[in-house]
PDB file of C-alpha atoms in Angstrom:
ATOM      1  CA  MET A   1       0.000   0.000   0.000  1.00 50.00           C
ATOM      2  CA  ASN A   2       1.401   3.378  -1.037  1.00 59.00           C
ATOM      3  CA  VAL A   3       1.469   6.023   1.662  1.00 59.00           C
ATOM      4  CA  SER A   4       1.531   9.690   0.649  1.00 66.00           C
ATOM      5  CA  ILE A   5       4.122  12.184   1.881  1.00 65.00           C
ATOM      6  CA  GLU A   6       1.394  13.920   3.903  1.00 70.00           C
ATOM      7  CA  GLU A   7       0.365  10.678   5.598  1.00 67.00           C
ATOM      8  CA  ARG A   8       3.988   9.765   6.358  1.00 67.00           C
ATOM      9  CA  THR A   9       4.549  13.216   7.845  1.00 67.00           C
ATOM     10  CA  VAL A  10       1.466  12.919  10.072  1.00 70.00           C
ATOM     11  CA  LEU A  11       2.580   9.456  11.249  1.00 68.00           C
ATOM     12  CA  ALA A  12       6.089  10.749  11.960  1.00 74.00           C
ATOM     13  CA  GLU A  13       4.707  13.661  13.973  1.00 80.00           C
ATOM     14  CA  GLN A  14       2.459  11.320  15.965  1.00 84.00           C
ATOM     15  CA  GLU A  15       5.379   9.002  16.721  1.00 85.00           C
ATOM     16  CA  LEU A  16       7.522  11.939  17.808  1.00 88.00           C
ATOM     17  CA  ALA A  17       4.754  13.213  20.106  1.00 90.00           C
ATOM     18  CA  GLN A  18       4.484   9.750  21.675  1.00 92.00           C
ATOM     19  CA  HIS A  19       8.246   9.600  22.080  1.00 92.00           C
ATOM     20  CA  LEU A  20       8.234  12.930  23.918  1.00 93.00           C
ATOM     21  CA  ALA A  21       5.431  11.773  26.191  1.00 94.00           C
ATOM     22  CA  TRP A  22       7.398   8.664  27.181  1.00 94.00           C
ATOM     23  CA  LEU A  23      10.575  10.558  28.064  1.00 95.00           C
ATOM     24  CA  SER A  24      11.021  11.755  31.637  1.00 94.00           C
ATOM     25  CA  PRO A  25      12.512  15.107  32.734  1.00 93.00           C
ATOM     26  CA  GLN A  26      15.484  13.157  34.125  1.00 94.00           C
ATOM     27  CA  ASP A  27      16.405  11.633  30.730  1.00 95.00           C
ATOM     28  CA  THR A  28      19.475  13.239  29.190  1.00 95.00           C
ATOM     29  CA  LEU A  29      21.557  12.969  26.003  1.00 94.00           C
ATOM     30  CA  ARG A  30      25.120  13.970  25.243  1.00 92.00           C
ATOM     31  CA  GLY A  31      25.758  17.360  23.705  1.00 92.00           C
ATOM     32  CA  MET A  32      27.191  15.773  20.561  1.00 91.00           C
ATOM     33  CA  PHE A  33      23.674  14.809  19.436  1.00 93.00           C
ATOM     34  CA  PHE A  34      22.571  18.436  19.651  1.00 94.00           C
ATOM     35  CA  ARG A  35      25.730  19.662  17.961  1.00 91.00           C
ATOM     36  CA  SER A  36      25.297  17.281  15.040  1.00 92.00           C
ATOM     37  CA  VAL A  37      21.842  18.717  14.309  1.00 93.00           C
ATOM     38  CA  GLN A  38      23.243  22.235  14.661  1.00 92.00           C
ATOM     39  CA  GLU A  39      25.954  21.545  12.104  1.00 90.00           C
ATOM     40  CA  ALA A  40      23.577  19.933   9.613  1.00 90.00           C
ATOM     41  CA  LEU A  41      21.018  22.740   9.903  1.00 90.00           C
ATOM     42  CA  LEU A  42      23.603  25.476   9.540  1.00 90.00           C
ATOM     43  CA  ALA A  43      25.108  23.838   6.455  1.00 89.00           C
ATOM     44  CA  LEU A  44      21.835  22.907   4.741  1.00 87.00           C
ATOM     45  CA  ARG A  45      19.311  25.563   5.835  1.00 89.00           C
ATOM     46  CA  GLY A  46      21.306  28.441   7.288  1.00 90.00           C
ATOM     47  CA  GLU A  47      21.313  30.558  10.432  1.00 91.00           C
ATOM     48  CA  ALA A  48      17.593  31.414  10.417  1.00 90.00           C
ATOM     49  CA  ALA A  49      16.548  27.742  10.498  1.00 89.00           C
ATOM     50  CA  LEU A  50      19.075  27.046  13.230  1.00 90.00           C
ATOM     51  CA  GLU A  51      17.659  29.867  15.364  1.00 90.00           C
ATOM     52  CA  VAL A  52      14.148  28.418  15.072  1.00 89.00           C
ATOM     53  CA  CYS A  53      15.325  25.000  16.233  1.00 91.00           C
ATOM     54  CA  LEU A  54      17.427  26.337  19.108  1.00 90.00           C
ATOM     55  CA  GLU A  55      14.235  27.769  20.619  1.00 88.00           C
ATOM     56  CA  ALA A  56      13.426  24.180  21.630  1.00 87.00           C
ATOM     57  CA  CYS A  57      16.555  23.994  23.805  1.00 86.00           C
ATOM     58  CA  GLY A  58      15.667  26.424  26.578  1.00 80.00           C
ATOM     59  CA  GLY A  59      18.097  29.098  25.470  1.00 77.00           C
ATOM     60  CA  VAL A  60      21.172  26.850  25.242  1.00 84.00           C
ATOM     61  CA  ARG A  61      23.193  27.695  22.136  1.00 84.00           C
ATOM     62  CA  ASP A  62      26.526  25.944  22.611  1.00 89.00           C
ATOM     63  CA  PHE A  63      26.702  22.248  23.414  1.00 91.00           C
ATOM     64  CA  VAL A  64      29.689  20.417  24.886  1.00 91.00           C
ATOM     65  CA  ASP A  65      29.993  16.912  23.447  1.00 88.00           C
ATOM     66  CA  PHE A  66      29.956  14.914  26.695  1.00 89.00           C
ATOM     67  CA  PHE A  67      27.830  17.206  28.839  1.00 92.00           C
ATOM     68  CA  ALA A  68      24.277  16.031  29.552  1.00 93.00           C
ATOM     69  CA  TYR A  69      21.258  17.949  28.249  1.00 94.00           C
ATOM     70  CA  PRO A  70      17.509  17.155  28.443  1.00 95.00           C
ATOM     71  CA  ALA A  71      16.522  14.448  25.971  1.00 95.00           C
ATOM     72  CA  ARG A  72      13.160  16.139  25.458  1.00 95.00           C
ATOM     73  CA  ASP A  73      14.948  19.247  24.162  1.00 95.00           C
ATOM     74  CA  PHE A  74      16.822  17.148  21.626  1.00 95.00           C
ATOM     75  CA  VAL A  75      13.687  15.419  20.363  1.00 95.00           C
ATOM     76  CA  ARG A  76      11.896  18.770  20.006  1.00 94.00           C
ATOM     77  CA  MET A  77      14.900  20.232  18.206  1.00 94.00           C
ATOM     78  CA  LEU A  78      15.157  17.191  15.936  1.00 94.00           C
ATOM     79  CA  GLY A  79      11.446  17.348  15.089  1.00 93.00           C
ATOM     80  CA  ARG A  80      11.622  21.033  14.170  1.00 92.00           C
ATOM     81  CA  ALA A  81      14.748  20.485  12.088  1.00 93.00           C
ATOM     82  CA  ALA A  82      13.181  17.563  10.211  1.00 91.00           C
ATOM     83  CA  THR A  83      10.048  19.594   9.463  1.00 89.00           C
ATOM     84  CA  LEU A  84      12.078  22.564   8.199  1.00 88.00           C
ATOM     85  CA  MET A  85      14.186  20.343   5.968  1.00 87.00           C
ATOM     86  CA  ALA A  86      11.358  18.246   4.509  1.00 83.00           C
ATOM     87  CA  GLU A  87      10.581  19.049   0.875  1.00 76.00           C
ATOM     88  CA  GLY A  88       9.505  17.360  -2.349  1.00 71.00           C
ATOM     89  CA  ASP A  89       9.358  13.586  -1.947  1.00 75.00           C
ATOM     90  CA  CYS A  90      11.167  13.683   1.403  1.00 80.00           C
ATOM     91  CA  SER A  91       9.018  13.598   4.528  1.00 85.00           C
ATOM     92  CA  SER A  92      10.063  14.763   7.983  1.00 87.00           C
ATOM     93  CA  GLU A  93      10.697  11.102   8.835  1.00 89.00           C
ATOM     94  CA  ASP A  94      13.150  10.882   5.920  1.00 90.00           C
ATOM     95  CA  MET A  95      14.876  13.999   7.258  1.00 92.00           C
ATOM     96  CA  MET A  96      15.126  12.524  10.755  1.00 93.00           C
ATOM     97  CA  ARG A  97      16.767   9.485   9.212  1.00 94.00           C
ATOM     98  CA  MET A  98      19.171  11.732   7.292  1.00 94.00           C
ATOM     99  CA  LEU A  99      20.032  13.697  10.448  1.00 95.00           C
ATOM    100  CA  GLY A 100      20.869  10.417  12.180  1.00 95.00           C
ATOM    101  CA  TYR A 101      23.062   9.499   9.226  1.00 95.00           C
ATOM    102  CA  LEU A 102      24.861  12.862   9.265  1.00 92.00           C
ATOM    103  CA  GLY A 103      25.172  12.814  13.051  1.00 89.00           C
ATOM    104  CA  THR A 104      27.392   9.745  12.857  1.00 88.00           C
ATOM    105  CA  ALA A 105      30.239  11.921  11.569  1.00 85.00           C
ATOM    106  CA  VAL A 106      30.180  13.957  14.798  1.00 84.00           C
ATOM    107  CA  PHE A 107      30.180  10.759  16.877  1.00 82.00           C
ATOM    108  CA  LEU A 108      33.145   9.274  14.993  1.00 81.00           C
ATOM    109  CA  LYS A 109      35.215  12.408  15.713  1.00 82.00           C
ATOM    110  CA  SER A 110      34.663  12.008  19.464  1.00 79.00           C
ATOM    111  CA  PRO A 111      37.083  10.019  21.696  1.00 78.00           C
ATOM    112  CA  VAL A 112      34.565   7.161  21.967  1.00 72.00           C
ATOM    113  CA  GLY A 113      33.992   7.168  18.212  1.00 72.00           C
ATOM    114  CA  ARG A 114      37.699   7.151  17.421  1.00 77.00           C
ATOM    115  CA  ALA A 115      38.285   4.302  19.866  1.00 72.00           C
ATOM    116  CA  MET A 116      35.407   2.337  18.349  1.00 67.00           C
ATOM    117  CA  ASP A 117      36.815   2.941  14.861  1.00 70.00           C
ATOM    118  CA  VAL A 118      40.176   1.494  15.924  1.00 67.00           C
ATOM    119  CA  LEU A 119      38.604  -1.476  17.726  1.00 61.00           C
ATOM    120  CA  SER A 120      36.305  -2.248  14.796  1.00 59.00           C
ATOM    121  CA  SER A 121      39.151  -2.500  12.268  1.00 67.00           C
ATOM    122  CA  GLY A 122      36.793  -1.179   9.594  1.00 72.00           C
ATOM    123  CA  THR A 123      34.530  -4.249   9.353  1.00 88.00           C
ATOM    124  CA  PRO A 124      30.718  -4.239   9.744  1.00 92.00           C
ATOM    125  CA  ARG A 125      30.794  -7.198  12.130  1.00 92.00           C
ATOM    126  CA  ARG A 126      33.244  -5.608  14.531  1.00 89.00           C
ATOM    127  CA  VAL A 127      31.387  -2.291  14.393  1.00 90.00           C
ATOM    128  CA  LEU A 128      28.216  -4.018  15.568  1.00 94.00           C
ATOM    129  CA  GLU A 129      30.091  -6.074  18.165  1.00 92.00           C
ATOM    130  CA  ASN A 130      31.415  -2.862  19.747  1.00 89.00           C
ATOM    131  CA  LEU A 131      28.172  -0.917  19.350  1.00 91.00           C
ATOM    132  CA  PRO A 132      26.579  -1.896  22.736  1.00 93.00           C
ATOM    133  CA  MET A 133      29.587  -0.534  24.632  1.00 89.00           C
ATOM    134  CA  ALA A 134      29.700   2.727  22.652  1.00 87.00           C
ATOM    135  CA  TYR A 135      25.930   3.169  22.942  1.00 91.00           C
ATOM    136  CA  GLN A 136      26.066   2.781  26.730  1.00 91.00           C
ATOM    137  CA  VAL A 137      28.734   5.499  26.962  1.00 87.00           C
ATOM    138  CA  LEU A 138      26.844   7.873  24.671  1.00 87.00           C
ATOM    139  CA  THR A 139      23.376   7.306  26.143  1.00 91.00           C
ATOM    140  CA  PRO A 140      23.898   6.179  29.776  1.00 92.00           C
ATOM    141  CA  MET A 141      20.275   6.980  30.682  1.00 93.00           C
ATOM    142  CA  ALA A 142      18.903   4.592  28.036  1.00 94.00           C
ATOM    143  CA  GLY A 143      18.230   0.876  28.296  1.00 93.00           C
ATOM    144  CA  PRO A 144      20.635  -1.734  26.912  1.00 93.00           C
ATOM    145  CA  LEU A 145      21.257  -2.394  23.237  1.00 95.00           C
ATOM    146  CA  THR A 146      21.621  -5.985  22.014  1.00 97.00           C
ATOM    147  CA  VAL A 147      22.926  -7.374  18.725  1.00 97.00           C
ATOM    148  CA  THR A 148      21.699 -10.745  17.423  1.00 98.00           C
ATOM    149  CA  TRP A 149      23.457 -12.311  14.437  1.00 97.00           C
ATOM    150  CA  LEU A 150      21.124 -13.883  11.856  1.00 97.00           C
ATOM    151  CA  SER A 151      23.793 -14.558   9.209  1.00 96.00           C
ATOM    152  CA  PRO A 152      27.290 -13.222   8.399  1.00 95.00           C
ATOM    153  CA  THR A 153      25.721 -10.207   6.672  1.00 96.00           C
ATOM    154  CA  ARG A 154      22.496  -9.831   8.612  1.00 97.00           C
ATOM    155  CA  ALA A 155      21.965  -8.736  12.194  1.00 98.00           C
ATOM    156  CA  ARG A 156      19.173  -7.521  14.444  1.00 98.00           C
ATOM    157  CA  VAL A 157      19.855  -4.557  16.727  1.00 98.00           C
ATOM    158  CA  THR A 158      17.337  -4.180  19.555  1.00 98.00           C
ATOM    159  CA  PHE A 159      17.031  -0.949  21.522  1.00 96.00           C
ATOM    160  CA  THR A 160      15.373  -1.145  24.942  1.00 93.00           C
ATOM    161  CA  ARG A 161      14.065   2.214  26.069  1.00 93.00           C
ATOM    162  CA  SER A 162      16.017   4.287  23.577  1.00 95.00           C
ATOM    163  CA  LEU A 163      15.973   8.061  24.084  1.00 95.00           C
ATOM    164  CA  LEU A 164      16.484   8.582  20.337  1.00 95.00           C
ATOM    165  CA  PRO A 165      13.604   8.292  17.806  1.00 94.00           C
ATOM    166  CA  SER A 166      13.640   5.129  15.696  1.00 93.00           C
ATOM    167  CA  ALA A 167      14.032   6.967  12.351  1.00 93.00           C
ATOM    168  CA  TYR A 168      17.128   8.751  13.699  1.00 95.00           C
ATOM    169  CA  LEU A 169      18.542   5.399  14.825  1.00 95.00           C
ATOM    170  CA  GLU A 170      17.981   3.942  11.344  1.00 96.00           C
ATOM    171  CA  GLY A 171      20.139   6.638   9.785  1.00 96.00           C
ATOM    172  CA  LEU A 172      22.821   6.234  12.431  1.00 94.00           C
ATOM    173  CA  LEU A 173      23.046   2.452  11.918  1.00 95.00           C
ATOM    174  CA  GLU A 174      23.174   2.786   8.137  1.00 95.00           C
ATOM    175  CA  ALA A 175      26.007   5.312   8.334  1.00 93.00           C
ATOM    176  CA  LEU A 176      28.067   3.176  10.735  1.00 91.00           C
ATOM    177  CA  LEU A 177      27.815   0.137   8.461  1.00 93.00           C
ATOM    178  CA  LYS A 178      28.682   2.104   5.315  1.00 92.00           C
ATOM    179  CA  LYS A 179      31.666   3.690   7.077  1.00 88.00           C
ATOM    180  CA  ALA A 180      32.868   0.127   7.792  1.00 89.00           C
ATOM    181  CA  GLY A 181      32.685  -0.829   4.105  1.00 90.00           C
ATOM    182  CA  ALA A 182      29.217  -2.411   3.918  1.00 94.00           C
ATOM    183  CA  ARG A 183      27.400  -2.146   0.567  1.00 94.00           C
ATOM    184  CA  GLY A 184      23.692  -2.256  -0.223  1.00 96.00           C
ATOM    185  CA  VAL A 185      22.755  -1.555   3.400  1.00 97.00           C
ATOM    186  CA  ARG A 186      19.094  -1.988   4.259  1.00 96.00           C
ATOM    187  CA  VAL A 187      17.482  -1.196   7.607  1.00 97.00           C
ATOM    188  CA  ALA A 188      13.987  -2.451   8.480  1.00 95.00           C
ATOM    189  CA  CYS A 189      12.573  -1.086  11.733  1.00 94.00           C
ATOM    190  CA  GLN A 190       9.792  -2.449  13.915  1.00 93.00           C
ATOM    191  CA  ARG A 191       8.464  -0.702  17.020  1.00 90.00           C
ATOM    192  CA  LEU A 192       8.221  -3.037  20.012  1.00 92.00           C
ATOM    193  CA  GLY A 193       6.749  -0.689  22.608  1.00 88.00           C
ATOM    194  CA  PRO A 194       7.378   2.621  24.379  1.00 88.00           C
ATOM    195  CA  LEU A 195      10.889   3.750  23.366  1.00 93.00           C
ATOM    196  CA  SER A 196      11.781   0.219  22.205  1.00 94.00           C
ATOM    197  CA  SER A 197      12.458  -0.946  18.660  1.00 95.00           C
ATOM    198  CA  GLU A 198      14.319  -3.569  16.680  1.00 97.00           C
ATOM    199  CA  HIS A 199      16.225  -2.939  13.466  1.00 98.00           C
ATOM    200  CA  ASP A 200      16.991  -5.715  11.000  1.00 98.00           C
ATOM    201  CA  LEU A 201      20.200  -4.879   9.097  1.00 98.00           C
ATOM    202  CA  THR A 202      21.297  -6.523   5.867  1.00 97.00           C
ATOM    203  CA  TRP A 203      24.300  -5.691   3.708  1.00 97.00           C
ATOM    204  CA  SER A 204      26.914  -7.069   1.367  1.00 92.00           C
ATOM    205  CA  VAL A 205      30.695  -6.730   1.414  1.00 78.00           C
ATOM    206  CA  SER A 206      32.925  -5.909  -1.522  1.00 66.00           C
TER     207      SER A 206
END
């Protein structure tokens, strides 16, 4: 069944509203997530769009990578950014996925990201093997992440109580695998419950 851009946008907005409702005031995310959206917005939409999205962050303008900031502020900022960037055949959900993809570059420049890059030796399997540890460092307020291997080039990543929206996580996972040399990456997401989702990853290697 074909779903129109308008319908996809409405569904994405509903999911984001649910996500916000499930987050608590005590939930926090690292500043690098905020900074990655800042960088993407500034490069793709300019200062005016960035100013609009920063209104969701309670007046904070500069984010330190490993400082903790309210997760609700990030989700609001992400939602506004995705809406501002959506155009043509791309819905706000597509833009959230793209922001997750672009945000991986900021993560890989961090000390944790650089360490993970060294440990992973540039292979998709080792990237996913080290992902639970890196995820715990980056999102200590979230639930655990598990990786289940279904074949040498297929894995299932399950997020339990993730503070990040599922579309954003899809983009992040795709970018990590491509950075490690995976080709033809496909990510299929299924919501399991409040803040929980599983992502089936398939790819090929050159």
